[in-house]
C-alpha cells in the first residue's frame, strides 16, 4: 500500500458516496466531500470554515458540543471502532435527514485532539421503511380487548 499517493487517497475521499466531513478543534468544517454535498445539500464552498451547527438540530447541539470538547481534551472518544451513531441532521433546504455515522478522532503530535472526522450515511429511506413495517405489524396485531 506504500505506492498510494496522498492524491489518490484524497481523490477517493472526494468522490466517496458517503459523506466525509472533518472539523477542526474549534468545530469548524475543514473538509466536506461530494457525498456530504449530496446528503446535506450544501456545496463544500458554502460550509468551509463554518461551524458544524449548520447540520446539527438545535436540541442536539449542547450534547454534541459537550462530548466534542471532552473528546478533544482527552485525545480520545468514548465511541469505538464498532460504534455507529444515529441522529437527525439538518439540510440546506431546512429539512431533516436521518444519518448514521462513525467518528474518528485525529490527534496532533502532542496526542491531543486536533481534528474529528466522520463518515456519514443518509438512512432516511431505510428508517421510513422500518417505520412503515412497524406500523403494518401493529395494524395486523389483533387487539387484546377482553369480551
mmCIF file of N, CA, C and O in Angstrom, residues 65-107:
data_model
loop_
_atom_site.group_PDB
_atom_site.id
_atom_site.type_symbol
_atom_site.label_atom_id
_atom_site.label_comp_id
_atom_site.label_asym_id
_atom_site.label_seq_id
_atom_site.Cartn_x
_atom_site.Cartn_y
_atom_site.Cartn_z
ATOM 1 N N UNK A 65 -21.693 19.307 21.540
ATOM 2 C CA UNK A 65 -20.515 20.104 21.862
ATOM 3 C C UNK A 65 -19.900 19.701 23.194
ATOM 4 O O UNK A 65 -18.668 19.750 23.342
ATOM 5 N N UNK A 66 -20.699 19.275 24.155
ATOM 6 C CA UNK A 66 -20.148 18.779 25.415
ATOM 7 C C UNK A 66 -19.256 17.563 25.155
ATOM 8 O O UNK A 66 -18.143 17.473 25.668
ATOM 9 N N UNK A 67 -19.755 16.628 24.340
ATOM 10 C CA UNK A 67 -18.970 15.446 24.000
ATOM 11 C C UNK A 67 -17.750 15.777 23.167
ATOM 12 O O UNK A 67 -16.669 15.210 23.357
ATOM 13 N N UNK A 68 -17.898 16.712 22.263
ATOM 14 C CA UNK A 68 -16.793 17.134 21.401
ATOM 15 C C UNK A 68 -15.652 17.720 22.238
ATOM 16 O O UNK A 68 -14.494 17.341 22.084
ATOM 17 N N UNK A 69 -15.980 18.644 23.135
ATOM 18 C CA UNK A 69 -14.969 19.290 23.976
ATOM 19 C C UNK A 69 -14.254 18.250 24.834
ATOM 20 O O UNK A 69 -13.018 18.263 24.951
ATOM 21 N N UNK A 70 -15.011 17.322 25.406
ATOM 22 C CA UNK A 70 -14.407 16.279 26.248
ATOM 23 C C UNK A 70 -13.467 15.391 25.431
ATOM 24 O O UNK A 70 -12.364 15.063 25.879
ATOM 25 N N UNK A 71 -13.884 15.007 24.232
ATOM 26 C CA UNK A 71 -13.046 14.138 23.392
ATOM 27 C C UNK A 71 -11.773 14.859 22.955
ATOM 28 O O UNK A 71 -10.688 14.273 22.965
ATOM 29 N N UNK A 72 -11.888 16.122 22.597
ATOM 30 C CA UNK A 72 -10.712 16.872 22.158
ATOM 31 C C UNK A 72 -9.714 17.027 23.315
ATOM 32 O O UNK A 72 -8.511 16.899 23.117
ATOM 33 N N UNK A 73 -10.221 17.285 24.515
ATOM 34 C CA UNK A 73 -9.338 17.448 25.674
ATOM 35 C C UNK A 73 -8.651 16.134 26.036
ATOM 36 O O UNK A 73 -7.472 16.112 26.377
ATOM 37 N N UNK A 74 -9.393 15.030 25.931
ATOM 38 C CA UNK A 74 -8.852 13.723 26.312
ATOM 39 C C UNK A 74 -7.976 13.104 25.223
ATOM 40 O O UNK A 74 -7.173 12.225 25.497
ATOM 41 N N UNK A 75 -8.178 13.535 23.995
ATOM 42 C CA UNK A 75 -7.445 12.919 22.885
ATOM 43 C C UNK A 75 -8.012 11.561 22.523
ATOM 44 O O UNK A 75 -7.382 10.780 21.819
ATOM 45 N N UNK A 76 -9.234 11.277 23.008
ATOM 46 C CA UNK A 76 -9.899 10.023 22.679
ATOM 47 C C UNK A 76 -11.402 10.229 22.754
ATOM 48 O O UNK A 76 -11.883 11.154 23.401
ATOM 49 N N UNK A 77 -12.109 9.340 22.089
ATOM 50 C CA UNK A 77 -13.564 9.419 22.067
ATOM 51 C C UNK A 77 -14.137 8.206 22.770
ATOM 52 O O UNK A 77 -13.536 7.128 22.759
ATOM 53 N N UNK A 78 -15.315 8.373 23.374
ATOM 54 C CA UNK A 78 -15.970 7.228 24.001
ATOM 55 C C UNK A 78 -16.572 6.301 22.954
ATOM 56 O O UNK A 78 -16.997 5.205 23.263
ATOM 57 N N UNK A 79 -16.600 6.750 21.711
ATOM 58 C CA UNK A 79 -17.133 5.922 20.630
ATOM 59 C C UNK A 79 -15.994 5.151 19.988
ATOM 60 O O UNK A 79 -15.025 5.736 19.524
ATOM 61 N N UNK A 80 -16.131 3.838 19.977
ATOM 62 C CA UNK A 80 -15.077 2.976 19.464
ATOM 63 C C UNK A 80 -15.290 2.598 18.014
ATOM 64 O O UNK A 80 -16.188 3.089 17.336
ATOM 65 N N UNK A 81 -14.467 1.682 17.573
ATOM 66 C CA UNK A 81 -14.488 1.249 16.181
ATOM 67 C C UNK A 81 -15.823 0.644 15.761
ATOM 68 O O UNK A 81 -16.193 0.713 14.602
ATOM 69 N N UNK A 82 -16.527 0.015 16.700
ATOM 70 C CA UNK A 82 -17.770 -0.661 16.349
ATOM 71 C C UNK A 82 -19.011 0.194 16.572
ATOM 72 O O UNK A 82 -20.126 -0.278 16.368
ATOM 73 N N UNK A 83 -18.827 1.439 17.011
ATOM 74 C CA UNK A 83 -19.970 2.303 17.294
ATOM 75 C C UNK A 83 -20.418 3.039 16.041
ATOM 76 O O UNK A 83 -19.613 3.636 15.329
ATOM 77 N N UNK A 84 -21.704 3.002 15.803
ATOM 78 C CA UNK A 84 -22.321 3.733 14.710
ATOM 79 C C UNK A 84 -23.390 4.606 15.348
ATOM 80 O O UNK A 84 -24.309 4.101 15.992
ATOM 81 N N UNK A 85 -23.236 5.897 15.231
ATOM 82 C CA UNK A 85 -24.174 6.826 15.843
ATOM 83 C C UNK A 85 -25.301 7.119 14.874
ATOM 84 O O UNK A 85 -25.087 7.240 13.670
ATOM 85 N N UNK A 86 -26.515 7.255 15.384
ATOM 86 C CA UNK A 86 -27.683 7.552 14.554
ATOM 87 C C UNK A 86 -28.373 8.789 15.120
ATOM 88 O O UNK A 86 -28.754 8.802 16.293
ATOM 89 N N UNK A 87 -28.504 9.820 14.284
ATOM 90 C CA UNK A 87 -29.110 11.082 14.705
ATOM 91 C C UNK A 87 -29.815 11.738 13.527
ATOM 92 O O UNK A 87 -29.531 11.432 12.372
ATOM 93 N N UNK A 88 -30.704 12.692 13.820
ATOM 94 C CA UNK A 88 -31.248 13.519 12.752
ATOM 95 C C UNK A 88 -30.236 14.621 12.423
ATOM 96 O O UNK A 88 -29.422 14.996 13.265
ATOM 97 N N UNK A 89 -30.288 15.125 11.207
ATOM 98 C CA UNK A 89 -29.411 16.221 10.799
ATOM 99 C C UNK A 89 -30.192 17.186 9.921
ATOM 100 O O UNK A 89 -31.184 16.805 9.289
ATOM 101 N N UNK A 90 -29.726 18.423 9.887
ATOM 102 C CA UNK A 90 -30.370 19.459 9.093
ATOM 103 C C UNK A 90 -29.802 19.505 7.681
ATOM 104 O O UNK A 90 -28.626 19.222 7.470
ATOM 105 N N UNK A 91 -30.642 19.894 6.739
ATOM 106 C CA UNK A 91 -30.215 20.051 5.352
ATOM 107 C C UNK A 91 -30.315 21.514 4.933
ATOM 108 O O UNK A 91 -30.961 22.324 5.612
ATOM 109 N N UNK A 92 -29.706 21.836 3.811
ATOM 110 C CA UNK A 92 -29.674 23.213 3.325
ATOM 111 C C UNK A 92 -31.062 23.782 3.074
ATOM 112 O O UNK A 92 -31.286 24.979 3.238
ATOM 113 N N UNK A 93 -32.005 22.927 2.706
ATOM 114 C CA UNK A 93 -33.356 23.415 2.407
ATOM 115 C C UNK A 93 -34.241 23.512 3.649
ATOM 116 O O UNK A 93 -35.439 23.756 3.549
ATOM 117 N N UNK A 94 -33.651 23.313 4.833
ATOM 118 C CA UNK A 94 -34.400 23.417 6.081
ATOM 119 C C UNK A 94 -35.042 22.123 6.537
ATOM 120 O O UNK A 94 -35.668 22.078 7.585
ATOM 121 N N UNK A 95 -34.865 21.061 5.770
ATOM 122 C CA UNK A 95 -35.420 19.767 6.148
ATOM 123 C C UNK A 95 -34.487 19.009 7.070
ATOM 124 O O UNK A 95 -33.455 19.526 7.514
ATOM 125 N N UNK A 96 -34.881 17.787 7.366
ATOM 126 C CA UNK A 96 -34.032 16.915 8.169
ATOM 127 C C UNK A 96 -33.857 15.582 7.455
ATOM 128 O O UNK A 96 -34.701 15.167 6.665
ATOM 129 N N UNK A 97 -32.755 14.950 7.742
ATOM 130 C CA UNK A 97 -32.466 13.604 7.264
ATOM 131 C C UNK A 97 -32.033 12.773 8.463
ATOM 132 O O UNK A 97 -31.568 13.316 9.467
ATOM 133 N N UNK A 98 -32.208 11.470 8.356
ATOM 134 C CA UNK A 98 -31.684 10.550 9.360
ATOM 135 C C UNK A 98 -30.321 10.096 8.879
ATOM 136 O O UNK A 98 -30.191 9.628 7.750
ATOM 137 N N UNK A 99 -29.313 10.245 9.742
ATOM 138 C CA UNK A 99 -27.965 9.825 9.359
ATOM 139 C C UNK A 99 -27.404 8.843 10.372
ATOM 140 O O UNK A 99 -27.800 8.838 11.538
ATOM 141 N N UNK A 100 -26.516 8.008 9.898
ATOM 142 C CA UNK A 100 -25.690 7.160 10.742
ATOM 143 C C UNK A 100 -24.260 7.506 10.401
ATOM 144 O O UNK A 100 -23.932 7.743 9.233
ATOM 145 N N UNK A 101 -23.406 7.547 11.429
ATOM 146 C CA UNK A 101 -22.021 7.912 11.152
ATOM 147 C C UNK A 101 -21.069 7.309 12.165
ATOM 148 O O UNK A 101 -21.454 6.989 13.289
ATOM 149 N N UNK A 102 -19.845 7.161 11.731
ATOM 150 C CA UNK A 102 -18.762 6.747 12.617
ATOM 151 C C UNK A 102 -17.845 7.953 12.797
ATOM 152 O O UNK A 102 -17.792 8.841 11.950
ATOM 153 N N UNK A 103 -17.146 7.965 13.921
ATOM 154 C CA UNK A 103 -16.301 9.099 14.285
ATOM 155 C C UNK A 103 -14.858 8.644 14.392
ATOM 156 O O UNK A 103 -14.576 7.574 14.935
ATOM 157 N N UNK A 104 -13.954 9.481 13.893
ATOM 158 C CA UNK A 104 -12.521 9.228 14.029
ATOM 159 C C UNK A 104 -11.899 10.472 14.638
ATOM 160 O O UNK A 104 -12.033 11.569 14.082
ATOM 161 N N UNK A 105 -11.266 10.326 15.783
ATOM 162 C CA UNK A 105 -10.551 11.435 16.399
ATOM 163 C C UNK A 105 -9.133 11.433 15.853
ATOM 164 O O UNK A 105 -8.420 10.437 15.965
ATOM 165 N N UNK A 106 -8.745 12.527 15.247
ATOM 166 C CA UNK A 106 -7.414 12.665 14.666
ATOM 167 C C UNK A 106 -6.582 13.499 15.629
ATOM 168 O O UNK A 106 -6.929 14.637 15.928
ATOM 169 N N UNK A 107 -5.510 12.905 16.135
ATOM 170 C CA UNK A 107 -4.715 13.589 17.149
ATOM 171 C C UNK A 107 -3.502 14.262 16.536
ATOM 172 O O UNK A 107 -2.971 13.829 15.514
#
